[in-house]
XYZ file of C-alpha atoms in Angstrom:
608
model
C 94.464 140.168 92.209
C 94.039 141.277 96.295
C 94.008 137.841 98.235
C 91.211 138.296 100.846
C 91.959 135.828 102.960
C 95.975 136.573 102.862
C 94.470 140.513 104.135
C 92.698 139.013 106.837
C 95.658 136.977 108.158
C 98.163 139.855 107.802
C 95.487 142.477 109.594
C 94.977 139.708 112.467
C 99.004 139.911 112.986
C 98.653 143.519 112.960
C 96.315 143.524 115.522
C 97.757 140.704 117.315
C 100.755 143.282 118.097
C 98.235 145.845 119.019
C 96.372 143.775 121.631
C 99.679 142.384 122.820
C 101.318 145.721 123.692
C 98.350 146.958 125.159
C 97.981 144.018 127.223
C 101.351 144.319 128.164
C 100.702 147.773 129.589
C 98.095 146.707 131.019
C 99.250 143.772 133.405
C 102.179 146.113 133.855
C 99.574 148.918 135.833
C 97.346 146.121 137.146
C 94.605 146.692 134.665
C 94.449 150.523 135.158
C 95.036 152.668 132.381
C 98.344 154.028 132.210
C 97.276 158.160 132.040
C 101.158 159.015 131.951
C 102.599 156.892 129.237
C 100.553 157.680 126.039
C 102.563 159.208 123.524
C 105.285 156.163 124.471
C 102.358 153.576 124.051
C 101.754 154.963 120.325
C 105.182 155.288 119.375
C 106.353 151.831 120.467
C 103.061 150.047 118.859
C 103.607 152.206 115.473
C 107.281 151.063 115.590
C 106.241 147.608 116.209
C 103.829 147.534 113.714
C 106.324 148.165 110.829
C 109.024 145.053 113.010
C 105.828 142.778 112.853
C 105.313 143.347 108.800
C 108.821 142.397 108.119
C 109.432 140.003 111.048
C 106.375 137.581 109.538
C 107.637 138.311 105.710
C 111.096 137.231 106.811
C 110.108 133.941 109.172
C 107.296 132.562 106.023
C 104.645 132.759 108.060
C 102.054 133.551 105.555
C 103.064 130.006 103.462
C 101.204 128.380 105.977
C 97.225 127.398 106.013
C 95.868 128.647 109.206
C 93.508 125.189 108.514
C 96.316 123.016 109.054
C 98.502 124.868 110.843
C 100.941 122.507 112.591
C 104.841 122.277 113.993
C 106.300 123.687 111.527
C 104.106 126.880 111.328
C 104.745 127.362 115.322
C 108.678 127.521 114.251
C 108.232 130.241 112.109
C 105.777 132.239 114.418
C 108.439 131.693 116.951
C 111.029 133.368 114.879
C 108.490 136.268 113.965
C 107.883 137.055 117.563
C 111.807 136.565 118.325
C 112.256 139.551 115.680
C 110.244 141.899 117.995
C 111.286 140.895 121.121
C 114.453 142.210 119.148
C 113.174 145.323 118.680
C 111.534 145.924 121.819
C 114.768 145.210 123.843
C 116.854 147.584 121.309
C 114.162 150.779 121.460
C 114.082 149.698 125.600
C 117.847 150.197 125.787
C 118.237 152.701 122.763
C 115.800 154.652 122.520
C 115.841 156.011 126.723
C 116.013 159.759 125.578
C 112.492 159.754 123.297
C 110.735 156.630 124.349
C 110.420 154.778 127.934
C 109.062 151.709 127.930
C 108.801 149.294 131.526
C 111.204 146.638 131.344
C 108.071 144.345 132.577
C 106.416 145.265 129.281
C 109.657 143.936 127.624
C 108.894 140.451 128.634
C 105.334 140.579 128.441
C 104.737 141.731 125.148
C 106.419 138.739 123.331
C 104.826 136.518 125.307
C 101.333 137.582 125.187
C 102.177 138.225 121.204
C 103.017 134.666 120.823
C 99.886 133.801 122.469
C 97.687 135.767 120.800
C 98.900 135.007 117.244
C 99.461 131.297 117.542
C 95.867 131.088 119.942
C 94.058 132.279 116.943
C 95.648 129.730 114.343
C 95.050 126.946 116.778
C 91.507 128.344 117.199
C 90.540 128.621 113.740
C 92.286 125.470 112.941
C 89.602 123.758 115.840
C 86.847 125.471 114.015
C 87.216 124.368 110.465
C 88.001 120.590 111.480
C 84.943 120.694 113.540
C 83.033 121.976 110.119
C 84.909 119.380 108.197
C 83.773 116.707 109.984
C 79.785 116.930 110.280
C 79.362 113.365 111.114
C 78.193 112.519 114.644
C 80.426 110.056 117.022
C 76.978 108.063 116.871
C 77.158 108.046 112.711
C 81.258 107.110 113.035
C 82.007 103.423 113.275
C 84.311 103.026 116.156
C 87.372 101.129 115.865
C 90.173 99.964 118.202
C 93.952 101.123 117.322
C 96.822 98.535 118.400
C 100.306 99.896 118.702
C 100.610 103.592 120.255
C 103.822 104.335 118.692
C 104.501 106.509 115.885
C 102.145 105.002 113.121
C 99.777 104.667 115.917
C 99.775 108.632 116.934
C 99.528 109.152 112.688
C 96.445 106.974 112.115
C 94.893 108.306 115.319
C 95.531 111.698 114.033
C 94.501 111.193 110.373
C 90.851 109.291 111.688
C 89.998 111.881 114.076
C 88.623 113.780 110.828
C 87.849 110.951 109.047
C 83.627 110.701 108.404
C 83.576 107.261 108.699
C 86.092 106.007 111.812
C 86.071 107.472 115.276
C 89.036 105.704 117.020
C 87.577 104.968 120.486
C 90.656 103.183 122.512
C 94.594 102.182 121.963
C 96.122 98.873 122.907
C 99.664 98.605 123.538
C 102.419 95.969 124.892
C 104.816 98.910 126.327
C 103.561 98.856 129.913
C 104.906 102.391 129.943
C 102.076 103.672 127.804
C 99.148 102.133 129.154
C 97.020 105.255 130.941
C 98.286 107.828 128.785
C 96.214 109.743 125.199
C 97.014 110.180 121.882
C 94.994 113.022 120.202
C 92.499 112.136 123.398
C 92.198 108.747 122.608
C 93.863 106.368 125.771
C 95.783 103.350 125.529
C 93.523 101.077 127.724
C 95.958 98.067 127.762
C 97.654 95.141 126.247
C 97.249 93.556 123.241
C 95.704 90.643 125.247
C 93.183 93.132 126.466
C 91.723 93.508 122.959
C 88.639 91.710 123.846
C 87.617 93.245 126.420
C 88.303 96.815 125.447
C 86.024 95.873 121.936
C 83.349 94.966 124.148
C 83.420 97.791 126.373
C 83.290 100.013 123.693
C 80.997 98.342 121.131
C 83.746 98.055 118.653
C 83.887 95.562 115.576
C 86.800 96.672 114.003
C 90.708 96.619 114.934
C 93.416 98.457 113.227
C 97.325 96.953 113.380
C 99.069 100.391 113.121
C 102.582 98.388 114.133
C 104.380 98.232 110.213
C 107.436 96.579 111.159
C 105.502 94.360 113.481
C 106.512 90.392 113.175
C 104.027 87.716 111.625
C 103.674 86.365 115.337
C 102.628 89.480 116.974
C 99.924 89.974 113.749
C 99.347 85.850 114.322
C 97.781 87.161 117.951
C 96.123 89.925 117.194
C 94.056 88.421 114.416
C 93.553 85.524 117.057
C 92.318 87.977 119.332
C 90.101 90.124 117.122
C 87.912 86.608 115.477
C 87.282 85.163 119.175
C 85.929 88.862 119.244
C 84.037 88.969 116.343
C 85.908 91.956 115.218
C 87.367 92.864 111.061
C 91.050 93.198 111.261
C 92.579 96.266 109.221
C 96.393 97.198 109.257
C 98.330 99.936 107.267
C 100.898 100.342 104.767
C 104.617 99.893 105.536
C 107.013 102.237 106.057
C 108.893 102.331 103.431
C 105.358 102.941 101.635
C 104.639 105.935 104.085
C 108.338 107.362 104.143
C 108.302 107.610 100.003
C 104.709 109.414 100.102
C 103.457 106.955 97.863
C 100.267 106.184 100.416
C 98.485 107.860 103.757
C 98.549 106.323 106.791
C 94.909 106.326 106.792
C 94.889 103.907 103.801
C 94.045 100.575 105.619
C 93.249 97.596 103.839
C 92.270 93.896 105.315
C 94.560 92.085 106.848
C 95.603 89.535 103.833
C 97.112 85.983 104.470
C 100.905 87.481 103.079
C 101.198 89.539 106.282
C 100.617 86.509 108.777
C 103.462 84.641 106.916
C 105.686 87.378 107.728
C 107.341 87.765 104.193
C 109.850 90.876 104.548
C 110.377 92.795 101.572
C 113.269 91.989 98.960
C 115.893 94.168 98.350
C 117.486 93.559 94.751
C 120.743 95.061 92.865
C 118.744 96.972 90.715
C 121.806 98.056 88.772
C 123.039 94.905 87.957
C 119.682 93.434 87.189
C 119.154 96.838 84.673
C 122.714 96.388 83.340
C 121.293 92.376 81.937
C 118.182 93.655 80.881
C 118.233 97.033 79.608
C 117.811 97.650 75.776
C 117.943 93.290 75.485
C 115.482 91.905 73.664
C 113.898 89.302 76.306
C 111.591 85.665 75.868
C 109.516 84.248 78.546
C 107.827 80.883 77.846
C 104.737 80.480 80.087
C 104.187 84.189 80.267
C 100.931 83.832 81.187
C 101.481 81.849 84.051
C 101.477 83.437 87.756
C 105.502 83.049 87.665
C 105.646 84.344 84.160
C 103.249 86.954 84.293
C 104.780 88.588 87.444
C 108.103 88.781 85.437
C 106.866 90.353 82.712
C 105.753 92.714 85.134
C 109.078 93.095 86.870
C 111.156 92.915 83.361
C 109.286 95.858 81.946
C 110.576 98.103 84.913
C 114.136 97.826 83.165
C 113.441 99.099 79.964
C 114.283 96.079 77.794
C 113.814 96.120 73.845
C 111.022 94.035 73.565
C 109.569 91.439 75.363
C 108.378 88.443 73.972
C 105.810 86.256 75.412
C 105.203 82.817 74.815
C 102.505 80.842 76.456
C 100.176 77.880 75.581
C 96.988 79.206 76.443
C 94.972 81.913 74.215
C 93.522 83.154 77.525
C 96.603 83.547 79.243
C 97.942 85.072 76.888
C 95.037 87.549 76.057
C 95.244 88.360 79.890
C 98.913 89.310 80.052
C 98.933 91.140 76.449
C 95.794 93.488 78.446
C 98.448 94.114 81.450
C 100.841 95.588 79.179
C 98.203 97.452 76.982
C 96.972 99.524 80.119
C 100.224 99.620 82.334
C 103.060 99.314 79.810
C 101.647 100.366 76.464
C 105.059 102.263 75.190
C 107.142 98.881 75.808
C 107.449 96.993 72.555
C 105.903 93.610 72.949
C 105.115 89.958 70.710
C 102.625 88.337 71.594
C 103.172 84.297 70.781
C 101.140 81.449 70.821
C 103.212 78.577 70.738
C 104.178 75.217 72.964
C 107.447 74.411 74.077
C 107.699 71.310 73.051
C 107.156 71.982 69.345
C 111.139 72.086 67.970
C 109.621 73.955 64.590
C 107.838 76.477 66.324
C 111.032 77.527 69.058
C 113.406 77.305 66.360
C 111.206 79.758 63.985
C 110.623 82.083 67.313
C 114.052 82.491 67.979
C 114.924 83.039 64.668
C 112.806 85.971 63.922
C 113.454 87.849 67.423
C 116.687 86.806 68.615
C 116.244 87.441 72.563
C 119.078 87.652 74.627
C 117.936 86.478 77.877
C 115.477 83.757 77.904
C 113.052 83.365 81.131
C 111.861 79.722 80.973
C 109.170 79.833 83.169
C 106.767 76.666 81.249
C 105.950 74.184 83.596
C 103.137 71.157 84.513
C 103.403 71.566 88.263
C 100.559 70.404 89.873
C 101.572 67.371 91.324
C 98.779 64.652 91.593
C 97.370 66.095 88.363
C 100.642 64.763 86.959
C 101.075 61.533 88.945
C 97.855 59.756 87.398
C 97.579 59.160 83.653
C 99.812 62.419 82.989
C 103.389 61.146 83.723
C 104.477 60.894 80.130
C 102.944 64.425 79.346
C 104.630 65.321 82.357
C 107.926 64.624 81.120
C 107.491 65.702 77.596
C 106.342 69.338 78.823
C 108.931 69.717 81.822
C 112.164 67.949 80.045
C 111.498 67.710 76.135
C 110.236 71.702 76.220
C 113.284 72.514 78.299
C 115.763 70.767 75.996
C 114.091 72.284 73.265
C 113.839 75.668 74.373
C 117.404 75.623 75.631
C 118.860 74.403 72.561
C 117.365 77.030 70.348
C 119.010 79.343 73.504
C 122.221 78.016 72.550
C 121.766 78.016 68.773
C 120.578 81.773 68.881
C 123.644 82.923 71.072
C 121.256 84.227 73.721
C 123.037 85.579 76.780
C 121.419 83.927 79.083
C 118.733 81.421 80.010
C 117.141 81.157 83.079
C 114.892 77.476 84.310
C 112.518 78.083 86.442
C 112.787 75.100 88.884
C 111.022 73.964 92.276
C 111.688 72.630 95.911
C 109.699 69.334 94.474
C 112.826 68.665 92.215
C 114.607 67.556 95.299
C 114.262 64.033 96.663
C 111.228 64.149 94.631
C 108.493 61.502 95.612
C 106.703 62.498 92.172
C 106.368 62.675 88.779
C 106.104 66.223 88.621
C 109.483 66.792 91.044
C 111.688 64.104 88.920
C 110.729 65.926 86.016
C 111.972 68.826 87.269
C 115.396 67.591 88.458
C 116.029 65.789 85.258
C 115.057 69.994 83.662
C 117.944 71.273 85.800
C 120.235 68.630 84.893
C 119.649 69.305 80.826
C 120.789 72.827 81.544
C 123.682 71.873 83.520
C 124.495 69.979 80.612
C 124.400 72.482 78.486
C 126.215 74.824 80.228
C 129.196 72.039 80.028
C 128.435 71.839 75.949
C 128.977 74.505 72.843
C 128.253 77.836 72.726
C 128.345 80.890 74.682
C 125.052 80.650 76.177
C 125.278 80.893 80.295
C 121.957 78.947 81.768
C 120.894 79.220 85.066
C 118.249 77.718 87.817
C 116.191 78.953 90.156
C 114.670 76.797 92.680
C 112.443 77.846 95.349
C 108.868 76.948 96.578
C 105.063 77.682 96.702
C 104.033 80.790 95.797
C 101.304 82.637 97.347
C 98.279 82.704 95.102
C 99.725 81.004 92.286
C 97.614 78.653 90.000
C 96.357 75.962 91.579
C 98.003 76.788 95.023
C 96.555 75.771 98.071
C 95.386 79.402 99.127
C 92.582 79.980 95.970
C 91.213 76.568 96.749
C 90.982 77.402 100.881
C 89.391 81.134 99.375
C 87.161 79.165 97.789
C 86.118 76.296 100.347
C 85.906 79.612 102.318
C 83.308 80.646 99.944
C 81.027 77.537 99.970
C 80.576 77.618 103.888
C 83.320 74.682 104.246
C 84.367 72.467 105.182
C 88.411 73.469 104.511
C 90.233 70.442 102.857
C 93.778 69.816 104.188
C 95.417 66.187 103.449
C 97.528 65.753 106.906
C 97.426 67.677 110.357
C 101.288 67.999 109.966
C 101.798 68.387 106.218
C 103.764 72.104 105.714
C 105.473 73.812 102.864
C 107.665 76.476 102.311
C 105.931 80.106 100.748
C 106.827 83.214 99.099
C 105.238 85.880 97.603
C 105.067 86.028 93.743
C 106.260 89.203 93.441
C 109.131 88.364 95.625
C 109.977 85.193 93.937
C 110.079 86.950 90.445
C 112.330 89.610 92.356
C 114.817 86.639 93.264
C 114.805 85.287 89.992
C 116.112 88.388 88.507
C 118.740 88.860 91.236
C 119.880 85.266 90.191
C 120.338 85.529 86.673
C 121.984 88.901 87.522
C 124.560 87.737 89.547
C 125.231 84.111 87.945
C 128.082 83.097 86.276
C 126.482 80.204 84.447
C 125.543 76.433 85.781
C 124.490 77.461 88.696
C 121.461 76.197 91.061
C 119.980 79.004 93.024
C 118.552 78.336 96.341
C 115.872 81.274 97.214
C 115.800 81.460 100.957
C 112.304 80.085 101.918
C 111.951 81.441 105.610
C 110.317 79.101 107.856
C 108.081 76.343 106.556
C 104.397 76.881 107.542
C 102.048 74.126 108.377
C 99.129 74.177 106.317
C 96.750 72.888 108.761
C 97.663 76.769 110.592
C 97.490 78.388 106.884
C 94.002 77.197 106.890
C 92.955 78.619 110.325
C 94.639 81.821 109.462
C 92.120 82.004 106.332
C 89.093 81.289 107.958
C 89.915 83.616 110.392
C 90.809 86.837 108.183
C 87.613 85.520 106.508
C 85.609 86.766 109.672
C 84.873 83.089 110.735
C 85.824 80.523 113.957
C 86.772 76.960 113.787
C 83.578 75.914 114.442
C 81.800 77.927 112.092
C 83.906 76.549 109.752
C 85.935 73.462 110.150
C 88.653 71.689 108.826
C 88.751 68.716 107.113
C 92.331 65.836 106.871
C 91.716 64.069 103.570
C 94.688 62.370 103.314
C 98.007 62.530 101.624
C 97.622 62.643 97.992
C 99.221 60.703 94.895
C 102.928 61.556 95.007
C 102.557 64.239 97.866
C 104.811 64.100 100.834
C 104.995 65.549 104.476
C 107.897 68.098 103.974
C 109.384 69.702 101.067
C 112.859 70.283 101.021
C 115.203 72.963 98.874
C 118.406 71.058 99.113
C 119.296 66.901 99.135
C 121.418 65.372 101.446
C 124.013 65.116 99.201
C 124.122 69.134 98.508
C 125.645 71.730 99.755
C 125.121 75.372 99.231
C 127.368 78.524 99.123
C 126.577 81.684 100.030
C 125.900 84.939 97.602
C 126.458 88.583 97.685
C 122.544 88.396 98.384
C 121.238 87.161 101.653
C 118.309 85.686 100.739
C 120.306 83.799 97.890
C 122.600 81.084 98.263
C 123.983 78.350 95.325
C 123.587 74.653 95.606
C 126.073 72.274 94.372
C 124.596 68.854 93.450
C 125.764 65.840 92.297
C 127.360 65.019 89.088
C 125.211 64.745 85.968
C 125.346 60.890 84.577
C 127.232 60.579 81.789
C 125.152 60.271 78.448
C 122.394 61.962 79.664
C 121.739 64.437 76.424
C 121.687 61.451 74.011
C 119.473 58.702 76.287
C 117.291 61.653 76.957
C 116.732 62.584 73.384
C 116.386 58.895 72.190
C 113.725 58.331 75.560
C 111.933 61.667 74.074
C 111.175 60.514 70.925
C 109.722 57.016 72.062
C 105.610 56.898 72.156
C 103.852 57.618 74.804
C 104.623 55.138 78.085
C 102.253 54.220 80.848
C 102.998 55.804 84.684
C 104.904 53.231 85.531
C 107.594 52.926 82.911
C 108.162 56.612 83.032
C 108.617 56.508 87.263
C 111.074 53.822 86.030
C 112.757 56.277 83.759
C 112.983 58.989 85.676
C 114.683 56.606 88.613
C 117.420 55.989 86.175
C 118.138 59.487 85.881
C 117.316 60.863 89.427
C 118.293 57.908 92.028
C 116.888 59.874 94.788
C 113.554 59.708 93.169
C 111.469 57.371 95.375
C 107.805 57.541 94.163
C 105.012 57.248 97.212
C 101.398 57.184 96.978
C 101.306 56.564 92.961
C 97.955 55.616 93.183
């Protein structure tokens, strides 16, 4: 079947070498009509005619659409015309005894081919974006770019034929830039002249297009845009644009991860694949926000099975629907079941025999636990690790992995001692029978988690305010969930058995600034919404901390992984626990006096 449109193209180049060599002739006599050279006019065109139909075979230059012609289409057109400048200097110095051609027409006729036949791509390519785009400026909301680098000349490029943004100015730091256009569009000044360049152009919306930009630079600009009144956008990263897997027109809100300045993990995916391929895997609290996410992670790896265990029937309903829509080939079990119930492990384990066990089951909300919960606490975060790692060790697993928390040292609650007095059972057992390695991971809040500061801000958000923070100074350390699982992985990947991961935290933030970041990605000022100091509560404390005075840490192949070494575990510690376990419930008090035995750093505050 005849491609019209593929016809049209090739007669344009056909005629493209017809108006060139005319033209050529032309300038050459100062517009008169040549009434001598005739017969060499035809013979050279005819000639050329035939150089042109292979010259643009050979150089591709039909691959191309004329509607996006670009770079890459002037290269070939380039090498088409450099074919019959070829053959025009080879019939001018060859061909002298049948065919005389002006050695001004030699240098002409490339040149005015070149502009003929890449003027009418560029000219159709104006026409069809202009059809494309039948939205008015006035219908186009305009917007504000910052950063006139290379993501900014993309997303300037990519939104001048977008039907719904019409970028109207640039903003940029380099002082070298300022004055000069991208696709038209001129950087107008610094980032601190965001304001003002908004209101001179009536704009209500800002788009970061710096990637690799730093939380602090993103910090200021969001400053910037709320005293403006203006919605902060920014774009994917680059490693998302460099794999193709998003446009740089894709822009998306500007969420509270990017002002914390998380970078991306990098993990040994070959050693983590090499645990966890064909292994037949358990996660308790797979429902959870850290279980969930590394069920998510795990299934990249091709394991066996996975099994999930969690408490809740919701949970577990939620995570079971992940893995019907986005893992449905993956072999999973789906288990009810609490950790602390010996029976129930014991019977799990023996019917599916995982290898590597993810022990993600926790009570961690700290001044839920510090107030008529202690001895719950305990019974969840110790009993249903000892019993969870003893069926480990009873089954042969490979591996088990405690998922432990910044709290655990020099904890000042309930919740923390529990958790300490968790990673001491599995050091423990690592020291004990069997072939089972355990390992900890210890790191802090993560973003979003349940019953993490950031739904509860989303949610005072909601309401109109006010934002509740306990103390002006009070900070914590925060990672992404994603990231965290990530970590976790790497861990058990690398560890030898015993071991107490350290994930590397980054900078503490203060919450009191997490809370004015919110409000202000929400669209809102201080005064609109305002912040409210409640007071420290039961068992909470100023600072968290990842290691305790008496630790120290040693570094991993991974940089954002390092290995604490704590203190000796008291002596008798598996059979005092397991005799304190079985006792009746105890009143707050008499389990803080417990847990001091075991973890002399503990020193409760604020029991309430």
């Amino acid at each position: 079947m005849i491609n019209v449109r593929s016809c049209l193209v090739f007669a344009f180049d056909l005629l493209a070498v017809l108006v060139a060599w005319v033209g050529a002739y032309l300038i050459r006599f100062n517009l008169n009509w040549p009434r001598t050279v005739h017969q060499d006019m035809v013979y050279g065109v005819l000639i050329l005619l035939v150089v042109q139909l292979i010259a643009c075979r050979w150089a591709g230059l039909y691959r191309g659409m004329w509607s996006f012609a670009s770079l890459p289409d002037l290269r070939r057109l380039v090498r088409a015309v450099a074919v019959s400048l070829v053959a025009v200097l080879a019939l001018a110095l060859f061909g002298k005894s049948w065919l005389l051609i002006p050695r001004s027409v030699v240098v002409l006729y490339p040149l005015l081919l070149l502009v003929v036949m890449g003027g009418g791509r560029i000219a159709w390519r104006l026409w069809r974006e202009s059809r494309l785009s039948p939205v008015s400026d006035a219908e186009r909301r305009p917007v504000v770019v910052v950063g006139a680098g290379t993501a900014g000349a993309m997303l300037v490029r990519e939104l001048a034929r977008s039907p719904q943004w019409q970028v109207v100015a640039l903003v940029d730091d380099d002082r070298h830039k300022r004055g000069l256009e991208l696709s038209g569009c001129r950087v107008e000044g610094a980032t601190v002249d965001l304001p003002g360049v908004l209101r001179r152009h009536q704009a209500r919306h800002v788009v970061l297009a710096m990637p690799s930009a730093p939380a602090e630079a993103l910090q200021a600009v969001t400053r910037l845009a709320t005293k403006a009144g203006a919605t902060l956008f920014t774009i994917p990263g680059l490693a998302e644009l460099m794999s193709g897997r998003v446009a740089i027109n894709v822009m998306r809100p500007v969420k509270i991860e990017d002002l914390l300045g998380r970078k991306s993990v990098r993990i040994d995916n070959d050693n983590v694949k090499a645990m966890l391929h064909g292994k037949r895997i358990l996660v308790t609290g797979a429902g959870g926000s850290i279980g969930s996410e590394l069920c998510r992670q795990l299934s990249r790896f091709q394991p066996e099975s996975i099994v999930l265990l969690e408490a809740s029937e919701f949970a577990l309903y939620m995570i079971e629907q992940w893995f019907g829509e986005h893992q449905p080939d993956l072999p999973i079990v789906r288990l009810a079941g609490d950790v602390k119930d010996p029976a129930r492990m014991a019977q799990v384990f023996a019917l599916h025999r995982p290898q590597v066990v993810f022990h993600a089951a926790a009570y961690k909300h700290v001044p839920l636990m510090e107030i008529g919960n202690a001895w719950q606490a305990v019974r969840n975060n110790i009993a249903g690790t000892l019993t969870v790692a003893q069926a480990a060790r009873d089954a042969n697993a490979e591996r088990f992995v405690l998922i432990s928390t910044d709290k655990a040292v020099n904890p000042t609650n309930v919740m923390g001692a529990t958790k300490r007095v968790a990673e001491m059972v599995c050091e423990v057992m690592q020291n004990g029978p069997g072939t089972t390695r355990f390992h900890i991971v210890r790191f802090g809040n993560v973003l979003g988690s349940t019953g993490s500061v950031i739904p509860k801000f989303q949610s005072q958000i909601a309401q109109g305010g006010p934002v509740t923070v306990t103390h002006p100074e009070i900070n914590r350390y925060f990672m992404s969930i994603p990231e965290a699982a990530q970590l976790v992985l790497q861990a058990a990947a690398m560890g030898q058995g015993g071991e107490i991961f350290v994930l590397d935290m980054g900078q503490p933030v203060r919450i009191a600034d997490l809370a004015r970041n919110m409000i202000r990605l929400s669209g809102f000022t201080e005064s609109e919404i305002q912040i409210e100091y409640t007071g420290l509560r039961p068992g909470e404390k100023l600072y968290e901390e990842l290691l305790a005075d008496a630790e120290e840490t040693l570094p991993t192949p991974h940089e954002k992984l390092r290995i604490a070494r704590p203190r000796p575990v008291p002596e008798g510690l598996y059979e005092a626990l397991t005799v304190w376990l079985a006792q009746p419930p105890q009143e707050d008090a008499v389990v803080r006096a417990g847990l001091k035995r075991w973890v002399p750093e503990y020193q409760p505050r604020n029991p309430g």
